[in-house]
GROMACS .gro file of N, CA, C and O in nm:
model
  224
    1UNK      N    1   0.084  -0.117   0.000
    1UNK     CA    2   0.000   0.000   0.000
    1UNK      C    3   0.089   0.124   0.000
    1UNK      O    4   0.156   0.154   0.099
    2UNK      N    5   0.090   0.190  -0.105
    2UNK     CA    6   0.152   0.351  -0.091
    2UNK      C    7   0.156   0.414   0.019
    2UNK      O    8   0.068   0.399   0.104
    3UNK      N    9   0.242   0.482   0.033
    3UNK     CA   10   0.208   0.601   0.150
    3UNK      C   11   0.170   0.707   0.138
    3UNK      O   12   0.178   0.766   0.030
    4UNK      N   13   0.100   0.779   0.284
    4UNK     CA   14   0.107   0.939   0.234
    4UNK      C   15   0.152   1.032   0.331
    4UNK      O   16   0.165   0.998   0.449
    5UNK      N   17   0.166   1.102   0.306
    5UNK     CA   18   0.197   1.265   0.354
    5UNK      C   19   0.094   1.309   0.469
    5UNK      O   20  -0.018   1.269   0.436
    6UNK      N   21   0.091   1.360   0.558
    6UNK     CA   22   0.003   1.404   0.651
    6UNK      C   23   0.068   1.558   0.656
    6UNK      O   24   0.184   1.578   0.621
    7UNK      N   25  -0.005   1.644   0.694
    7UNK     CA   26  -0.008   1.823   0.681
    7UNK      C   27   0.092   1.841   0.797
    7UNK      O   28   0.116   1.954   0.838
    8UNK      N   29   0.164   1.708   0.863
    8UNK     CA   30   0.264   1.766   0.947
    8UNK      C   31   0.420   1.800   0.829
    8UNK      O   32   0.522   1.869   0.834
    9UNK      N   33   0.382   1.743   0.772
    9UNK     CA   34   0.501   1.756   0.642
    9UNK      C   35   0.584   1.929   0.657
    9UNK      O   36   0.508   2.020   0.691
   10UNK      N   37   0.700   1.957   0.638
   10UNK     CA   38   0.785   2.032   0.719
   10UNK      C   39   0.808   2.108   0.595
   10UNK      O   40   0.829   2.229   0.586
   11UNK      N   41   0.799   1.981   0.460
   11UNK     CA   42   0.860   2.042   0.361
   11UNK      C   43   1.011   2.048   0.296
   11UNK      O   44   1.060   2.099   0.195
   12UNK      N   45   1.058   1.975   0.402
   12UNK     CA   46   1.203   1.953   0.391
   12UNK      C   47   1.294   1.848   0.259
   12UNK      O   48   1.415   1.839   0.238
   13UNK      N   49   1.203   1.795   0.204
   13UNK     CA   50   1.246   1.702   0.118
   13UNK      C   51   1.331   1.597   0.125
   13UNK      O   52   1.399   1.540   0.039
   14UNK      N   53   1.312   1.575   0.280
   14UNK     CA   54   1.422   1.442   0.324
   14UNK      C   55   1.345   1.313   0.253
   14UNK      O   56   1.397   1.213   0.202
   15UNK      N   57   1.203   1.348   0.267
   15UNK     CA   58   1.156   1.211   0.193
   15UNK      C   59   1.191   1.163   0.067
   15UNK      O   60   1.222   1.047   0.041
   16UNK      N   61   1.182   1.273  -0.021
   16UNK     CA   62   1.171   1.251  -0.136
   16UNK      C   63   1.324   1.213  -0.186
   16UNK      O   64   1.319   1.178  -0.304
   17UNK      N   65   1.421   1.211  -0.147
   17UNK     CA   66   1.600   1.243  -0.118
   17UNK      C   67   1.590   1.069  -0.059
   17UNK      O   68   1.697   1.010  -0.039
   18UNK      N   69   1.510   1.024  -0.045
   18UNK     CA   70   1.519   0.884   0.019
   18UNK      C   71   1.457   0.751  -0.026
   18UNK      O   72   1.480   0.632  -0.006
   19UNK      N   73   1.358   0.835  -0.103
   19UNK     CA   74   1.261   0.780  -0.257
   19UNK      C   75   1.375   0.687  -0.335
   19UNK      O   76   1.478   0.754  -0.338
   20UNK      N   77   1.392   0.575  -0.392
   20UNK     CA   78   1.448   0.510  -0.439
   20UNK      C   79   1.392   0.520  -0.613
   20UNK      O   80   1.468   0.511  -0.710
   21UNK      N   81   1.227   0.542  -0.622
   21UNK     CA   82   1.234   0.560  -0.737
   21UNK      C   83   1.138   0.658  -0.783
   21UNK      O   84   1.045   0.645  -0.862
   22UNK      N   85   1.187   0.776  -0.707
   22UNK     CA   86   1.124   0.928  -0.693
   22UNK      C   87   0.981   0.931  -0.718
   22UNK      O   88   0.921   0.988  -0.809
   23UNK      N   89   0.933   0.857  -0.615
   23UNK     CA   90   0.800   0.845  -0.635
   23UNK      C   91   0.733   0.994  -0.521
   23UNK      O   92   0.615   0.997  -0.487
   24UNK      N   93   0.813   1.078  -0.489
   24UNK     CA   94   0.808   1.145  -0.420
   24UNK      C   95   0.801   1.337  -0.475
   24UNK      O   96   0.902   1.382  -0.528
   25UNK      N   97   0.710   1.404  -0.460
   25UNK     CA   98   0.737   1.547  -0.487
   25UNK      C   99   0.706   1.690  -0.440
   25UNK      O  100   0.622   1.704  -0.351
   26UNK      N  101   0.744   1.755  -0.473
   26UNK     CA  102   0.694   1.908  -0.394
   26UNK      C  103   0.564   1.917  -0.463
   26UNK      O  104   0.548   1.941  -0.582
   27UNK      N  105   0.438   1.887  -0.338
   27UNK     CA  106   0.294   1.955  -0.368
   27UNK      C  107   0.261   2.121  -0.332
   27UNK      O  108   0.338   2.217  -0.346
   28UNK      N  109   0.152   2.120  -0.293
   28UNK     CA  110   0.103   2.266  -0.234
   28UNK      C  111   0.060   2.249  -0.113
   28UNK      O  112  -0.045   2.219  -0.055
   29UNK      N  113   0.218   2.289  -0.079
   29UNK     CA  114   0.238   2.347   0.086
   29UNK      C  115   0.303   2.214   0.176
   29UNK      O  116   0.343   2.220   0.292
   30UNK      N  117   0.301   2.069   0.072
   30UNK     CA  118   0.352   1.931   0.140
   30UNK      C  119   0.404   1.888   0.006
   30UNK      O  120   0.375   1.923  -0.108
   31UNK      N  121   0.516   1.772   0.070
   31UNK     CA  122   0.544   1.705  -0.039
   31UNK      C  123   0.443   1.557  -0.044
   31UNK      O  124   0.422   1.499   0.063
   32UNK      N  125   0.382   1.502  -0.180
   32UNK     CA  126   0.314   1.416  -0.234
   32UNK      C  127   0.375   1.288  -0.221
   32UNK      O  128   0.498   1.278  -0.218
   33UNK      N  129   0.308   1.201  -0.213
   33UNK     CA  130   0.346   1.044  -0.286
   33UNK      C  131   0.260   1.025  -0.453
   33UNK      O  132   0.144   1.052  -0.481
   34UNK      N  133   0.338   0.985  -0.514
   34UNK     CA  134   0.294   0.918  -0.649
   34UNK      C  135   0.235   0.762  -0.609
   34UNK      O  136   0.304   0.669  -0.568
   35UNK      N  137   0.091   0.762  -0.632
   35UNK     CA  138   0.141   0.627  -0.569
   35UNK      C  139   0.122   0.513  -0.682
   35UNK      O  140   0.130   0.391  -0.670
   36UNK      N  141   0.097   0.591  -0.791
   36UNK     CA  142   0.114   0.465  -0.921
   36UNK      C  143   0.281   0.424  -0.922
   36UNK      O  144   0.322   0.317  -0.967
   37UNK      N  145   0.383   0.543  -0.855
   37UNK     CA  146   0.539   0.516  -0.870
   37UNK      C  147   0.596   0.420  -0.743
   37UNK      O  148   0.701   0.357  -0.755
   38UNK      N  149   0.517   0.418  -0.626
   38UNK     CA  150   0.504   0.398  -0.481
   38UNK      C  151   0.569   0.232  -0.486
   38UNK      O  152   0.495   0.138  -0.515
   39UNK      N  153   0.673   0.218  -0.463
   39UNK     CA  154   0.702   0.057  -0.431
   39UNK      C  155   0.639   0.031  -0.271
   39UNK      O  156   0.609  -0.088  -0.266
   40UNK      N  157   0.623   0.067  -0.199
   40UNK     CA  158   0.564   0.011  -0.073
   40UNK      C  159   0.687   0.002  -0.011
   40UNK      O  160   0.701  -0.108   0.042
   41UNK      N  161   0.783   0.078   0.003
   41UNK     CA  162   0.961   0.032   0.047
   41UNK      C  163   0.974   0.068   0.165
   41UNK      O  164   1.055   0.012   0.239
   42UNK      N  165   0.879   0.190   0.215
   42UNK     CA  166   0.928   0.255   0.348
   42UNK      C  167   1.054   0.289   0.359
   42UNK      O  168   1.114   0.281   0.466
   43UNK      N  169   1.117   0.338   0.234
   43UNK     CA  170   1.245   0.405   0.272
   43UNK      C  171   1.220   0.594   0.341
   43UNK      O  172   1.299   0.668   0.400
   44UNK      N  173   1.083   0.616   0.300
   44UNK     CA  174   1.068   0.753   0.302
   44UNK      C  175   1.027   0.774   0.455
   44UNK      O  176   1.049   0.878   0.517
   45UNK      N  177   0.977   0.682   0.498
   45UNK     CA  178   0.930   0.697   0.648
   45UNK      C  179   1.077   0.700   0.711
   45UNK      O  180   1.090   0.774   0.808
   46UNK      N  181   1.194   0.625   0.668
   46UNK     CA  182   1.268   0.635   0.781
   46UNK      C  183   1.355   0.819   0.781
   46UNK      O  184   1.430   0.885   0.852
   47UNK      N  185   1.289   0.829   0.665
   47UNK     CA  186   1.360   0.978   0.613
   47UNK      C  187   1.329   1.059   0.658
   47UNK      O  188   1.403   1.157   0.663
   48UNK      N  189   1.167   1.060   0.730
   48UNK     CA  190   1.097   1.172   0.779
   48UNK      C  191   1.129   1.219   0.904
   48UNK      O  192   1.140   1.139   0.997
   49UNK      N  193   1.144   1.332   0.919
   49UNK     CA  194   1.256   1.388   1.079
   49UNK      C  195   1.133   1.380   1.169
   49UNK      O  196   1.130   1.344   1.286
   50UNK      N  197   1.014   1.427   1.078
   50UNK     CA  198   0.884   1.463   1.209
   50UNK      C  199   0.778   1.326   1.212
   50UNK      O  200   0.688   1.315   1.295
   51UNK      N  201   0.810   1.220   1.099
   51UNK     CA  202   0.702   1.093   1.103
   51UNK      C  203   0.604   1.105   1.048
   51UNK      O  204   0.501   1.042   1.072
   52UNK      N  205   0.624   1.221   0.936
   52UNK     CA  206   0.456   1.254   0.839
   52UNK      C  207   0.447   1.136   0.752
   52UNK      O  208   0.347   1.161   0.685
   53UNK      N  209   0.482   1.048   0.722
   53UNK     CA  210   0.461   0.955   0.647
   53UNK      C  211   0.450   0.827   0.734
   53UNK      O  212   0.529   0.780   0.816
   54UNK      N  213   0.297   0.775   0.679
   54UNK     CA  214   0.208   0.632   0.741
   54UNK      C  215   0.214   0.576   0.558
   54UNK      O  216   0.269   0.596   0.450
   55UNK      N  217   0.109   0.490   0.634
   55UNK     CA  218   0.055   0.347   0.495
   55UNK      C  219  -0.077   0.412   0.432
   55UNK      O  220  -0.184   0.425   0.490
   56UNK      N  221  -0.054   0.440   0.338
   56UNK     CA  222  -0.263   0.495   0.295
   56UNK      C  223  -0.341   0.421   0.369
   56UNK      O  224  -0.463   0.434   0.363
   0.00000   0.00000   0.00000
């Protein structure tokens, strides 16, 4: 299951910097998951400084 972004998102782009296959991007005001690109890897959760990223 993809992940997503929750509005605690900082904006920092550690997630997306951790994205293996940049399924990750700058939205409006948060960064997005792609989740047709989304391997299910959880590399981005360990990236997140504040834990905005869960499982859809």
């Amino acid at each position: 299951m993809p992940r997503v972004i929750s509005d605690e998102c900082l904006s920092c782009g550690a997630c997306a910097e951790s994205c293996p296959v940049n399924a990750i991007s700058e939205g409006d005001g948060k960064f997005v998951v792609d989740a047709e690109a989304c391997i299910d890897c959880g590399a981005c959760e360990g990236g997140c400084p504040v834990g905005a990223i869960t499982e859809a």
